[in-house]
Short mmCIF file of C-alpha atoms in Angstrom, two decimals:
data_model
loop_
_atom_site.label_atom_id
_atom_site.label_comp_id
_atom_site.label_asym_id
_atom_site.label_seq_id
_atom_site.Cartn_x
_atom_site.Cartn_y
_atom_site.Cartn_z
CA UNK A 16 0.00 0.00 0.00
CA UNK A 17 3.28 2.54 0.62
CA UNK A 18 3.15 2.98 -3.15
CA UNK A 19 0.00 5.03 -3.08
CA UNK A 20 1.54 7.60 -0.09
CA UNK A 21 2.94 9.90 -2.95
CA UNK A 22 -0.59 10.47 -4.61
CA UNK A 23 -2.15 13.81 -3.29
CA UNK A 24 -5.81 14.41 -3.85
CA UNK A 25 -7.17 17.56 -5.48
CA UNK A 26 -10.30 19.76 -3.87
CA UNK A 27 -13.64 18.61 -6.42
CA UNK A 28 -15.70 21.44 -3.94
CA UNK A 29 -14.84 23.02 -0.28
CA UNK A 30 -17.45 20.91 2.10
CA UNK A 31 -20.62 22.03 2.22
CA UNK A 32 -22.34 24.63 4.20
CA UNK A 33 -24.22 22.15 6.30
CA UNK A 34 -21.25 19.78 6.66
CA UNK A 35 -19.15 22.61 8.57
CA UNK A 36 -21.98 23.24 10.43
CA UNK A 37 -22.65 20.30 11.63
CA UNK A 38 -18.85 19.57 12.28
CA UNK A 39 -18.53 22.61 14.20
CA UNK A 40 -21.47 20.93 16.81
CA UNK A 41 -19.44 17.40 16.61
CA UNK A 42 -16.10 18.90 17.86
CA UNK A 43 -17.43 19.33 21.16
CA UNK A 44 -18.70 16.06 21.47
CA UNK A 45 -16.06 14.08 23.53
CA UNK A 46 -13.87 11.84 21.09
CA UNK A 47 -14.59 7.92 21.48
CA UNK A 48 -10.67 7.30 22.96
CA UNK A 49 -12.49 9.23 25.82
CA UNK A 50 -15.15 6.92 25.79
CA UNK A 51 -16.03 3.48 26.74
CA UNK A 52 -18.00 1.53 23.91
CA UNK A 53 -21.14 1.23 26.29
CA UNK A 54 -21.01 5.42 26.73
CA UNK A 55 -20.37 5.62 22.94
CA UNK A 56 -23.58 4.01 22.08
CA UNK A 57 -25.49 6.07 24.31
CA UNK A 58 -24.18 9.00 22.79
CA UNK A 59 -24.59 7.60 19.34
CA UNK A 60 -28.15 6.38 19.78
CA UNK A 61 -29.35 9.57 20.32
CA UNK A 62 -29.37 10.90 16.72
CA UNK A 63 -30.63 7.28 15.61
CA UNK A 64 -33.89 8.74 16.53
CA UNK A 65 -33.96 12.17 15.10
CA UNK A 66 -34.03 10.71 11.72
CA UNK A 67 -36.76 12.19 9.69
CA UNK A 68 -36.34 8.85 7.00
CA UNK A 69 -37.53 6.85 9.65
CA UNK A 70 -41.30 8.46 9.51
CA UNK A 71 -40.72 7.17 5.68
CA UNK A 72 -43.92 4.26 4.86
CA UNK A 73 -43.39 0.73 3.51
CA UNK A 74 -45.95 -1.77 3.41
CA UNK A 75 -45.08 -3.74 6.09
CA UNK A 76 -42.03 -3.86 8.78
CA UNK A 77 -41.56 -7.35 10.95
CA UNK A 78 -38.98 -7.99 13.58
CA UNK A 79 -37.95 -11.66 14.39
CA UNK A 80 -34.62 -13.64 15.28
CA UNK A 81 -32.82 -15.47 13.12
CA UNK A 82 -33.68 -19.34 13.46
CA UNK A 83 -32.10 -21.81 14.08
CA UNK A 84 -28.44 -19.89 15.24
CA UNK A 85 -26.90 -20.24 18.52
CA UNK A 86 -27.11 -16.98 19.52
CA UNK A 87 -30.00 -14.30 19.57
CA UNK A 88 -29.51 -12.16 16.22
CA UNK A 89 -32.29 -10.00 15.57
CA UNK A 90 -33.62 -9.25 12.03
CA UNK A 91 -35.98 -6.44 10.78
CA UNK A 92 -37.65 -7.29 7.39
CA UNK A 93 -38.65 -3.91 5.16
CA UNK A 94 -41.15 -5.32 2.74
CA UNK A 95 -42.44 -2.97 -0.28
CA UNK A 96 -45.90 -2.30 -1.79
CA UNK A 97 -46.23 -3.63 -4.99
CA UNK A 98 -46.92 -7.45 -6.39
CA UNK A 99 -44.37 -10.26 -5.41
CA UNK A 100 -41.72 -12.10 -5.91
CA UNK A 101 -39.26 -8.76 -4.74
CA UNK A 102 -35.78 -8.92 -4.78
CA UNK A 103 -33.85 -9.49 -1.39
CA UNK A 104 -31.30 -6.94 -0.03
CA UNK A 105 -29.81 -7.81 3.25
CA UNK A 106 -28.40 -4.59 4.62
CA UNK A 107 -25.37 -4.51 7.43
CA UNK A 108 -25.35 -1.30 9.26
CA UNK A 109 -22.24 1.17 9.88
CA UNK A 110 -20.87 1.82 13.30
CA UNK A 111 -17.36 0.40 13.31
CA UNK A 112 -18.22 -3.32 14.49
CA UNK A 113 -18.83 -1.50 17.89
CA UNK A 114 -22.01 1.14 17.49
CA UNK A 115 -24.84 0.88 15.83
CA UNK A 116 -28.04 -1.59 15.46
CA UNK A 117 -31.33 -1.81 13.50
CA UNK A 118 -32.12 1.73 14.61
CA UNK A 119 -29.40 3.26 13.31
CA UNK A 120 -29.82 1.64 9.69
CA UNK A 121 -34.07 2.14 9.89
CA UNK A 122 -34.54 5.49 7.64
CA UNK A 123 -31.95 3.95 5.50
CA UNK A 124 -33.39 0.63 5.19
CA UNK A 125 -36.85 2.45 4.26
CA UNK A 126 -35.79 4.54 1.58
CA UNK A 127 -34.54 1.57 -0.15
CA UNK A 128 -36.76 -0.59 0.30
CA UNK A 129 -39.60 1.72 -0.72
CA UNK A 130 -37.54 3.66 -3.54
CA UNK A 131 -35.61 -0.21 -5.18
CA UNK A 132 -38.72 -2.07 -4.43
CA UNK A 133 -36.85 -4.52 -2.93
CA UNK A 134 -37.70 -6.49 0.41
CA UNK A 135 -34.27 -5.09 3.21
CA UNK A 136 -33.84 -7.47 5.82
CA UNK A 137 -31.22 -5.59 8.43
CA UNK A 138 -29.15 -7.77 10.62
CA UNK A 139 -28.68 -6.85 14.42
CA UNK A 140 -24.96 -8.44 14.02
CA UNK A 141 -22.81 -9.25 17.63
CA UNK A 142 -20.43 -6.18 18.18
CA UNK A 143 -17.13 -5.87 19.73
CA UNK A 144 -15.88 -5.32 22.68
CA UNK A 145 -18.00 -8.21 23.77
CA UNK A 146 -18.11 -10.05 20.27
CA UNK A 147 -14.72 -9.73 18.30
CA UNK A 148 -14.05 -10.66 15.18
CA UNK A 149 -15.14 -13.18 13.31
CA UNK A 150 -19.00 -12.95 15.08
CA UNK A 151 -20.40 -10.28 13.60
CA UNK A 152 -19.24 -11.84 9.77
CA UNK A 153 -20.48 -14.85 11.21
CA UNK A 154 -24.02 -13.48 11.76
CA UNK A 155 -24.19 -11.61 8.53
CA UNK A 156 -22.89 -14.11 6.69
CA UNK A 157 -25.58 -16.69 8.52
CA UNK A 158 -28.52 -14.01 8.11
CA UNK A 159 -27.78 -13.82 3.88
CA UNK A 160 -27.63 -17.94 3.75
CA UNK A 161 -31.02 -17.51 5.86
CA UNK A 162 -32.62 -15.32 3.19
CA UNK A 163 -31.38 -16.75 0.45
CA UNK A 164 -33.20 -20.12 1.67
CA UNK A 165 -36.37 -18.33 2.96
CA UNK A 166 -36.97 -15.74 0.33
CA UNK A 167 -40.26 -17.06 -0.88
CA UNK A 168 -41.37 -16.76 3.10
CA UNK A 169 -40.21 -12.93 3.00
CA UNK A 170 -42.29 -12.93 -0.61
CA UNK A 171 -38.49 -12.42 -1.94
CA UNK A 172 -37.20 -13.78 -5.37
CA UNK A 173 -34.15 -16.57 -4.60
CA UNK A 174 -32.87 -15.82 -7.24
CA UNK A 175 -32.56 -11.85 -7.11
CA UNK A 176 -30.87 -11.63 -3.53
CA UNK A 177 -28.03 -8.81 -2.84
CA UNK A 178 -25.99 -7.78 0.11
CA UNK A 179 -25.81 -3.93 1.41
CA UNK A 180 -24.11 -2.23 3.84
CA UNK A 181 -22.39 1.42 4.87
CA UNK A 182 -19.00 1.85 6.69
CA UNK A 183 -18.20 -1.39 8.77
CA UNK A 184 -21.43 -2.64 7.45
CA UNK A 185 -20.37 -2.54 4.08
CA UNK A 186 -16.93 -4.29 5.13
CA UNK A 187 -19.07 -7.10 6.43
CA UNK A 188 -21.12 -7.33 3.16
CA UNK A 189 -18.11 -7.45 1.22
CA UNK A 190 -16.76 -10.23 3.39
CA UNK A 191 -20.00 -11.98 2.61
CA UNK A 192 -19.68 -11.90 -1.04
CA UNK A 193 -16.34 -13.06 -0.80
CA UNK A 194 -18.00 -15.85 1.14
CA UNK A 195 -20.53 -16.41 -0.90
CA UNK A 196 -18.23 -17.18 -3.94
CA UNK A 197 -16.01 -19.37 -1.88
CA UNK A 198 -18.42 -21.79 -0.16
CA UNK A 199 -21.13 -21.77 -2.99
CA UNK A 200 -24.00 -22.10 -0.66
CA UNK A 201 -25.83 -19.26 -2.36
CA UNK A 202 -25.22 -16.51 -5.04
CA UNK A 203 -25.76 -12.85 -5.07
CA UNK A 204 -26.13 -10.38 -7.92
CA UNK A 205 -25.13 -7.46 -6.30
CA UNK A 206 -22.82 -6.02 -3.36
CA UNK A 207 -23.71 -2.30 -2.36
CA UNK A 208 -21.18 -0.48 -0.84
CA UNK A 209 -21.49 2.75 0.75
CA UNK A 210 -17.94 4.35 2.04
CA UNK A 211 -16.86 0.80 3.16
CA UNK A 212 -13.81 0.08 5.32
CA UNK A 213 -11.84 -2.63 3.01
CA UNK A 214 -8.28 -2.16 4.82
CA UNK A 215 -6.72 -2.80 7.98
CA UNK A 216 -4.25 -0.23 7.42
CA UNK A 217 -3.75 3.65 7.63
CA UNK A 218 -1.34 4.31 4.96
CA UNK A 219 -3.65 5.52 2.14
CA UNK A 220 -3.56 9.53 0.46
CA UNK A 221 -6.91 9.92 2.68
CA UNK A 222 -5.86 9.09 5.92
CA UNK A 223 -3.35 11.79 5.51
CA UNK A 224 -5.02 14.21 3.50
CA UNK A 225 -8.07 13.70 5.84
CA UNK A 226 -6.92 12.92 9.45
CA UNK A 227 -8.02 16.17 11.45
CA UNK A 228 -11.44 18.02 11.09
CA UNK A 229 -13.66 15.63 8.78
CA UNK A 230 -15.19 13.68 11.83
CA UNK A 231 -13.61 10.38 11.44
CA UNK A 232 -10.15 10.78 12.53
CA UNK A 233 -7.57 7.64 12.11
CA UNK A 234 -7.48 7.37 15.88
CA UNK A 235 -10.91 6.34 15.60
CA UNK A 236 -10.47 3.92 13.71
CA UNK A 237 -7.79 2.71 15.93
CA UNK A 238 -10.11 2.69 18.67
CA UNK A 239 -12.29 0.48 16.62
CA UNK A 240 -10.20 -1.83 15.21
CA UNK A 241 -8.81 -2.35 18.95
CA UNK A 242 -12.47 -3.30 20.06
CA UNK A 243 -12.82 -5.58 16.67
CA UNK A 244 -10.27 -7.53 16.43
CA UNK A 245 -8.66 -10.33 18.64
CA UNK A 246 -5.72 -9.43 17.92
CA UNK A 247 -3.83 -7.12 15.18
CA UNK A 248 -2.69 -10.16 13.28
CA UNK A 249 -6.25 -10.93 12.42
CA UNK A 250 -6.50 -7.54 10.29
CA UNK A 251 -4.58 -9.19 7.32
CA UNK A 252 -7.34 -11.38 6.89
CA UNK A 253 -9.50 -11.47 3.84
CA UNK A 254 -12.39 -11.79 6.41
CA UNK A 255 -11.44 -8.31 8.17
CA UNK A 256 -9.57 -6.72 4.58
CA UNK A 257 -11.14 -7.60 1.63
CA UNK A 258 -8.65 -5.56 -0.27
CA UNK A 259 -6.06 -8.00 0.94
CA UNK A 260 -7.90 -11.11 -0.76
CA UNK A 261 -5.36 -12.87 -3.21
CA UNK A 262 -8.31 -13.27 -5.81
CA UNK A 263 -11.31 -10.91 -6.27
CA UNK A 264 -12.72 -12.60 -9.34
CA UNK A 265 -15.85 -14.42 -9.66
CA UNK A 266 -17.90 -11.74 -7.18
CA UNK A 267 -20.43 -10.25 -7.99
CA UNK A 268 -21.00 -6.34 -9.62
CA UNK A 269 -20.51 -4.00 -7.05
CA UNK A 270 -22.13 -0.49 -6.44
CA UNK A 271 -19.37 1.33 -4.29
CA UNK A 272 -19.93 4.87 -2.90
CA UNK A 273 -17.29 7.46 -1.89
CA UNK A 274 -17.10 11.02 -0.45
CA UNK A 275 -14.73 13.52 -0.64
CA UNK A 276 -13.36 14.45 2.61
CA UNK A 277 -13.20 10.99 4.46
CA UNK A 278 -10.54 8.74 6.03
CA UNK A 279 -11.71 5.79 4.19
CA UNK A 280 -12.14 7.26 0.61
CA UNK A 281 -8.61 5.81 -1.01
CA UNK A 282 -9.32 2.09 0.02
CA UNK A 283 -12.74 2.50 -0.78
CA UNK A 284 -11.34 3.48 -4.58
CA UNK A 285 -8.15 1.10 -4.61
CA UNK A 286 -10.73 -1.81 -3.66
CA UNK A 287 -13.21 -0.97 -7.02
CA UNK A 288 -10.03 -0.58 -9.05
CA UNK A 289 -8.65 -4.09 -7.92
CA UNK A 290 -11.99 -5.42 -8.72
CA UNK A 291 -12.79 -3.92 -12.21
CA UNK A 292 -9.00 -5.59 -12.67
CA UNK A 293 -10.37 -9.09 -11.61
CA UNK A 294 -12.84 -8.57 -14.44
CA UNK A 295 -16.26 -7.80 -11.73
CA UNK A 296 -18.18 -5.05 -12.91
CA UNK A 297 -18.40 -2.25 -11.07
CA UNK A 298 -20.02 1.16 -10.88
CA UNK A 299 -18.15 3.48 -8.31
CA UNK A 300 -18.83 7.28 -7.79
CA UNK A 301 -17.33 10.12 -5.21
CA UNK A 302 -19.68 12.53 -4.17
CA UNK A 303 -18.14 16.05 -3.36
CA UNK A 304 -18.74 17.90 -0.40
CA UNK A 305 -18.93 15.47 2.06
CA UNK A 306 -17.84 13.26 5.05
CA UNK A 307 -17.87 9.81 5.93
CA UNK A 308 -21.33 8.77 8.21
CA UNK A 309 -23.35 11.15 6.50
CA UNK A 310 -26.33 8.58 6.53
CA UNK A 311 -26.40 8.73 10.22
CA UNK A 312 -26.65 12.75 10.92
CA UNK A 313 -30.02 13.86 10.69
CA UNK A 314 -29.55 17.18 10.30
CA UNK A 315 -27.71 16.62 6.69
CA UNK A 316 -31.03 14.85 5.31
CA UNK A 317 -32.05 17.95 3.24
CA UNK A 318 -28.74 17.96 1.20
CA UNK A 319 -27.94 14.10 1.71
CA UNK A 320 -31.45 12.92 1.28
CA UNK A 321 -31.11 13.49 -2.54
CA UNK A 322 -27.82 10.91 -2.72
CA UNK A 323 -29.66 8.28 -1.02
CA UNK A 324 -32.11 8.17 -3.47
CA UNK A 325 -29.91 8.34 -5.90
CA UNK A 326 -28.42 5.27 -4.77
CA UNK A 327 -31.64 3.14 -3.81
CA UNK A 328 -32.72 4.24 -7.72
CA UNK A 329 -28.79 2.51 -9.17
CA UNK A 330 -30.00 -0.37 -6.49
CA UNK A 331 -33.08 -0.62 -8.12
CA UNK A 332 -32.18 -0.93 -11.61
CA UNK A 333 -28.79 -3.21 -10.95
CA UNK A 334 -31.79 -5.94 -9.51
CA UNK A 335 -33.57 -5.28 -12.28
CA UNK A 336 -30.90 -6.44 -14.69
CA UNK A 337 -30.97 -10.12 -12.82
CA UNK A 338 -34.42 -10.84 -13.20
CA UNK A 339 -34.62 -14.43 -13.72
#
């Protein structure tokens, strides 16, 4: 990865209005090194429910946990209006494989399942401190072979079935597709990923050009990956960096979504470039103007609002091209 420390990044637009304003009111929030992961989900879960997608209507929204696992994982099915067979998205929220849960991903889960007509079923996954590496890619993984066998219960298509995810949610879905294609117990057409952590690493043009005053700061991350992972070894596995998997062939297209001024943006890039290199189609764009997490602040809906339906409109019509 030192190769890429000479590349500098060039300005597309300053950050928006909205975005310093809203980073002006997170810089007095304490930083999570001050925190313990049980106070930083406090903190966190307070904006979970001043999110104005979350008043957004689907047809129907059911709660139940996964069957048949060891362990209590709770899933949330999003199902659409409209005349079955849907396809089947299972979405993996953001948080860092510490914070988050179904709240957190519920206005995002909405929009797409309203906007791609598809049926979202978000996973609860284990999180660290308590749960380290590999449980919550157990659980995600085990929640997408779950769907995949019981779409016709969630009046999904089995055949039209695609993994989602944002941040450390989208590192777990790309784990998933990785071991989808390895253990052939069931195929998906799509992987959406939305600024996804593919690296154990902080090495990138980002992480420099972006360390101080974008929110997400590489300690952070450190604190995260410390809470994650068993041990630092484990980060050079394909499970925990997909970036670092010898072969990236034979997965499937791939929807992968940057922003500008984040920490993350470089291996987010380097990891569609490997993959359009394996020969996977994929459609990758950078939008200007803004920071990493920006599904999770409700005060950005107004200007972010029109990105994620953007993106639930590309979801739609990259399930579309699969129909059976």
């Amino acid at each position: 990865m030192s190769k890429f420390l000479t590349l500098k990044f060039e300005a597309i637009m300053p950050l928006l209005p909205e975005v310093k304003d809203f980073l002006q009111q997170y810089q007095q929030l304490p930083t999570l090194n001050q925190l313990s992961p049980q106070d930083a989900r406090k903190l966190a879960a307070m904006g979970y429910k001043l999110n104005p997608n979350r008043q957004v209507k689907v047809a129907e929204i059911s709660e139940r946990l996964l069957p048949n696992y060891p362990v209590p994982v709770a899933l949330r099915i999003y199902t659409p209006s409209g005349t079955p067979p849907f396809p089947v998205v299972v979405y993996l929220h953001g948080g860092g494989w510490v914070l988050g849960n179904l709240e957190m991903a519920d206005g995002t889960c909405r929009i797409l399942c309203k906007q791609a007509q598809c049926v979202v079923v978000s996973v609860d996954y284990r999180l660290g401190p308590e749960n380290k590496f590999p449980a919550g890619v157990e659980d995600a993984y085990a929640a997408t072979l779950w769907a995949s066998r019981h779409a016709d219960q969630l009046r999904g298509n089995p055949q039209q079935l695609a993994i989602a995810g944002d941040s450390a949610g989208a590192n777990l879905a790309a784990v998933v597709a990785l071991m989808a294609r390895d253990r052939g117990e069931f195929s998906l057409i799509h992987q959406l990923l939305i600024y996804p952590v593919t690296n154990y690493a902080n090495d990138t043009p980002s992480y420099l050009e972006y360390a101080v005053g974008y929110g997400l700061t590489p300690e952070d991350m450190v604190w995260f990956w410390q809470h994650y992972l068993p041990h630092p070894e484990a980060g050079n596995s394909p499970l925990v960096s997909p970036l670092q998997a010898e072969f990236l062939g034979g997965l499937p297209p791939a929807s992968i979504y940057t922003v500008e001024y984040d920490i993350l943006r470089s291996e987010a890039e380097i990891y569609a470039a490997k993959l359009q290199q394996a020969g996977v189609n994929v459609f990758h764009k950078c939008y200007p103007g803004l920071i990493h997490g920006f599904l999770g602040v409700p005060i950005l809906t107004p200007v972010t609002n029109p990105i994620l339906l953007e993106i639930a409109e590309n979801l739609e019509q990259a399930l579309r091209k699969h129909h059976p």
